[in-house]
Short mmCIF file of C-alpha atoms and ligand atoms in Angstrom, two decimals:
data_model
loop_
_atom_site.label_atom_id
_atom_site.label_comp_id
_atom_site.label_asym_id
_atom_site.label_seq_id
_atom_site.Cartn_x
_atom_site.Cartn_y
_atom_site.Cartn_z
CA MET D 144 -14.91 -16.57 -16.00
CA ALA D 145 -12.01 -18.47 -14.79
CA THR D 146 -11.03 -17.55 -11.27
CA ALA D 147 -7.70 -17.81 -9.06
CA GLU D 148 -7.65 -18.25 -4.83
CA ILE D 149 -4.57 -16.66 -3.61
CA LEU D 150 -4.33 -16.52 0.16
CA VAL D 151 -1.91 -14.09 1.33
CA ILE D 152 -0.71 -14.18 4.72
CA VAL D 153 0.02 -10.95 5.94
CA TYR D 154 2.89 -11.08 9.30
CA GLY D 155 3.58 -8.51 11.94
CA SER D 156 3.88 -6.68 15.11
CA CYS D 157 3.13 -3.75 17.03
CA ALA D 158 4.44 -2.39 19.22
CA ARG D 159 3.56 -3.59 22.70
CA ASP D 160 4.75 -7.50 21.16
CA PRO D 161 7.04 -9.00 23.14
CA GLU D 162 10.82 -9.77 21.34
CA ASN D 163 10.84 -13.50 21.08
CA ASP D 164 10.04 -16.53 18.68
CA GLU D 165 7.01 -17.43 20.36
CA ARG D 166 5.34 -14.65 18.87
CA TYR D 167 6.27 -15.66 15.53
CA GLY D 168 3.66 -18.89 14.24
CA ALA D 169 -0.08 -18.77 14.94
CA GLU D 170 -0.39 -16.46 17.64
CA GLN D 171 1.21 -13.84 15.46
CA ARG D 172 0.01 -10.57 14.40
CA ARG D 173 -1.83 -11.31 10.90
CA VAL D 174 -4.03 -10.67 8.11
CA GLU D 175 -5.20 -13.38 6.23
CA ILE D 176 -6.16 -11.59 3.15
CA THR D 177 -8.56 -14.05 0.59
CA LEU D 178 -8.19 -12.76 -2.95
CA ARG D 179 -10.20 -14.20 -5.71
CA PRO D 180 -8.77 -12.76 -9.00
CA THR D 181 -9.88 -13.45 -12.66
CA LEU D 182 -7.99 -14.99 -14.45
CA PRO D 183 -7.17 -12.77 -17.65
CA SER D 184 -8.63 -15.47 -21.36
CA SER D 185 -5.53 -16.07 -22.37
CA ALA D 186 -4.01 -17.22 -18.96
CA THR D 187 -5.09 -21.46 -20.57
CA THR D 188 -1.69 -23.13 -19.39
CA PRO D 189 -0.24 -23.51 -16.17
CA ALA D 190 3.16 -21.24 -17.78
CA LYS D 191 0.90 -18.48 -19.23
CA ARG D 192 -0.84 -17.86 -15.72
CA GLU D 193 2.06 -17.79 -13.56
CA GLN D 194 2.99 -15.05 -16.02
CA TRP D 195 -0.25 -13.61 -15.51
CA LEU D 196 0.62 -13.92 -11.30
CA TRP D 197 3.89 -11.87 -11.73
CA THR D 198 1.54 -8.84 -13.14
CA PHE D 199 -1.22 -8.79 -10.57
CA LEU D 200 1.20 -9.72 -6.82
CA PRO D 201 3.61 -6.86 -7.16
CA ASN D 202 0.29 -4.53 -8.21
CA LEU D 203 -0.76 -5.36 -4.15
CA ALA D 204 2.43 -4.64 -3.15
CA LEU D 205 1.76 -1.28 -1.69
CA ASP D 206 -1.88 -2.46 -0.88
CA MET D 207 0.21 -4.90 1.37
CA LYS D 208 2.83 -2.47 2.87
CA HIS D 209 0.23 0.10 3.59
CA ASN D 210 -2.65 -1.62 5.60
CA ARG D 211 -1.93 -1.26 9.47
CA ASN D 212 0.79 0.41 11.47
CA TRP D 213 3.54 -2.88 12.18
CA ARG D 214 6.48 -2.67 13.98
CA CYS D 215 9.10 -4.85 12.48
CA GLU D 216 8.30 -8.94 12.26
CA PHE D 217 11.72 -9.71 14.88
CA CYS D 218 12.73 -5.93 17.13
CA LYS D 219 10.63 -3.18 17.56
CA ASN D 220 11.84 -0.92 15.06
CA ARG D 221 8.70 0.12 12.32
CA ALA D 222 7.97 -1.27 9.76
CA ARG D 223 9.38 -0.42 6.90
CA GLU D 224 9.85 -2.94 4.05
CA THR D 225 7.93 -6.01 2.80
CA TYR D 226 9.31 -9.35 1.76
CA TRP D 227 7.08 -11.65 -0.09
CA MET D 228 7.28 -15.79 -0.42
CA ASN D 229 5.38 -17.17 -2.34
CA ALA D 230 3.81 -20.67 -2.80
CA PRO D 231 2.26 -20.80 -6.55
CA TRP D 232 0.46 -24.24 -8.07
CA MET D 233 -0.53 -22.99 -10.86
CA HIS D 234 -1.46 -26.13 -13.13
CA LEU D 235 -4.66 -27.15 -10.16
CA ASN D 236 -8.21 -25.77 -11.16
CA PRO D 237 -8.28 -23.43 -10.08
CA PRO D 238 -4.59 -21.55 -9.49
CA ARG D 239 -4.16 -21.18 -5.32
CA VAL D 240 -1.17 -19.39 -5.21
CA VAL D 241 -0.35 -19.07 -0.37
CA SER D 242 2.01 -16.30 -0.93
CA TYR D 243 3.38 -14.80 3.44
CA VAL D 244 4.72 -11.12 3.48
CA HIS D 245 6.88 -10.38 6.61
CA HIS D 246 6.73 -6.29 7.48
CA VAL D 247 9.54 -6.13 8.88
CA CYS D 248 12.85 -2.84 9.37
CA ASP D 249 14.81 -4.30 6.53
CA ALA D 250 14.54 -7.62 3.99
CA GLY D 251 18.24 -6.84 2.26
CA ALA D 252 20.63 -6.35 5.12
CA GLY D 253 21.40 -7.02 9.23
CA PRO D 254 20.23 -8.79 11.87
CA CYS D 255 16.74 -9.15 10.81
CA ALA D 256 17.20 -10.52 6.85
CA GLU D 257 19.03 -13.03 8.41
CA ARG D 258 15.66 -13.90 10.85
CA LEU D 259 14.23 -13.57 7.01
CA ARG D 260 17.02 -16.15 5.26
CA GLN D 261 15.88 -18.36 7.74
CA ILE D 262 12.50 -18.64 6.63
CA ASN D 263 12.20 -18.53 3.62
CA ALA D 264 15.02 -21.84 3.60
CA GLU D 265 12.08 -22.98 5.99
CA VAL D 266 8.68 -22.56 3.70
CA ALA D 267 10.78 -23.63 0.79
CA ARG D 268 11.52 -27.20 2.68
CA GLN D 269 7.82 -27.31 3.92
CA THR D 270 6.27 -26.92 0.18
CA GLY D 271 8.66 -28.25 -1.53
CA LEU D 272 9.37 -25.26 -3.49
CA PRO D 273 12.12 -23.47 -4.37
CA PRO D 274 12.89 -20.68 -2.25
CA ALA D 275 12.17 -17.07 -2.83
CA ALA D 276 15.34 -14.41 -3.79
CA ASN D 277 16.74 -12.77 -0.99
CA LEU D 278 16.99 -8.83 -1.10
CA PRO D 279 19.60 -7.30 -2.05
CA PRO D 280 21.14 -5.05 0.46
CA THR D 281 20.71 -1.20 -0.92
CA ASP D 282 21.02 2.19 1.75
CA GLN D 283 17.85 3.66 0.18
CA VAL D 284 15.14 4.60 2.88
CA PHE D 285 11.37 3.15 2.32
CA PRO D 286 8.64 4.54 3.66
CA LEU D 287 6.85 3.48 6.62
CA SER D 288 3.81 0.91 6.64
CA ALA D 289 1.52 3.19 7.97
CA SER D 290 2.34 5.67 5.89
CA CYS D 291 -0.29 6.87 3.30
CA ALA D 292 -0.87 4.49 0.70
CA VAL D 293 0.16 7.51 -1.86
CA CYS D 294 1.80 10.68 -1.00
CA HIS D 295 4.25 9.12 1.87
CA ASN D 296 3.44 11.23 4.38
CA GLU D 297 5.31 10.06 7.81
CA THR D 298 3.60 12.84 9.75
CA GLU D 299 2.09 11.32 13.46
CA LYS D 300 -0.63 13.76 12.20
CA SER D 301 -0.90 12.15 8.86
CA ARG D 302 -0.18 8.83 9.93
CA LYS D 303 -3.89 9.17 12.83
CA ASN D 304 -5.95 10.26 10.11
CA LEU D 305 -5.37 7.68 7.63
CA LYS D 306 -8.76 6.04 6.48
CA GLN D 307 -9.54 2.09 4.91
CA CYS D 308 -9.99 2.38 1.54
CA SER D 309 -13.49 1.01 2.44
CA ARG D 310 -14.28 -1.56 0.24
CA CYS D 311 -11.86 -4.07 0.68
CA GLU D 312 -11.19 -2.43 4.14
CA LEU D 313 -7.62 -3.17 3.36
CA THR D 314 -5.42 0.49 1.65
CA ARG D 315 -5.29 3.41 3.41
CA TYR D 316 -4.64 6.99 2.46
CA CYS D 317 -4.43 10.77 4.08
CA GLY D 318 -7.42 11.39 2.43
CA VAL D 319 -9.72 10.92 -0.67
CA ASP D 320 -7.54 13.33 -2.85
CA CYS D 321 -5.43 10.34 -2.79
CA GLN D 322 -7.96 7.92 -2.99
CA ARG D 323 -8.21 9.44 -5.96
CA ALA D 324 -5.42 9.01 -7.71
CA ASP D 325 -5.02 5.78 -6.54
CA TRP D 326 -8.08 3.57 -7.89
CA ARG D 327 -6.90 3.16 -11.43
CA ARG D 328 -4.69 0.82 -9.45
CA HIS D 329 -6.24 -0.36 -5.98
CA LYS D 330 -9.27 -1.26 -7.75
CA VAL D 331 -7.88 -4.27 -9.41
CA CYS D 332 -6.47 -5.63 -5.64
CA CYS D 333 -10.60 -4.02 -4.44
CA ALA D 334 -12.19 -6.03 -6.69
CA ALA D 335 -10.43 -9.10 -5.98
CA VAL D 336 -10.44 -8.94 -2.32
CA LYS D 337 -13.23 -11.59 -0.70
CA GLU D 338 -12.44 -11.41 2.72
CA VAL D 339 -9.57 -10.20 4.83
CA LYS D 340 -9.91 -12.13 8.88
CA TRP D 341 -7.56 -9.76 11.08
CA HIS D 342 -5.96 -11.71 13.68
CA TRP D 343 -4.98 -9.24 15.82
CA THR D 344 -5.81 -9.14 19.65
ZN1 ZN J 508 13.43 -5.40 12.54
ZN1 ZN J 509 -1.67 10.81 1.02
ZN1 ZN J 510 -10.05 -1.27 -1.49
#
């Protein structure tokens, strides 16, 4: 069965990181996740593979969002939103996708959203692909990155007791009830994860 190669690089920082641009780049805290999902047999052309990709990636969002107690990549606030920049090459064999996931306080408005726009333009320049769309400003408050992927409980007690899925070692839950409730959704990501490398010292 044909598979795709997806490399997801999740960027963020933790509370004790200094606030400066030097923490962006090779030294930055990040996790690199290699996924090898099986392509559906109907995905026979680059266009159809791209169509499949836009159903596969949104399903990963919860797994990437709740994998660690991230701070905003650009300020000291705790991260609540993730922003994805995708560079897909679906004509290759196997098809290849590099996804950059940024953990931020607010991806729609303010100085951190502006930093994202700058990085977005830089990634587009380097890859030759069109820049990802900017998120529109919204008043909605999103759950913390380090809350249960199902119930989003934000209490300190819940956060300290979060447990990772033992198979993929990514997605976090407050307990077995939430983990069971999420299995139908999460198993697609869980089965596709081949390697997880933490750059977190
Ligand atoms: Zn911020
Ligand atoms: Zn929960
Ligand atoms: Zn898992």
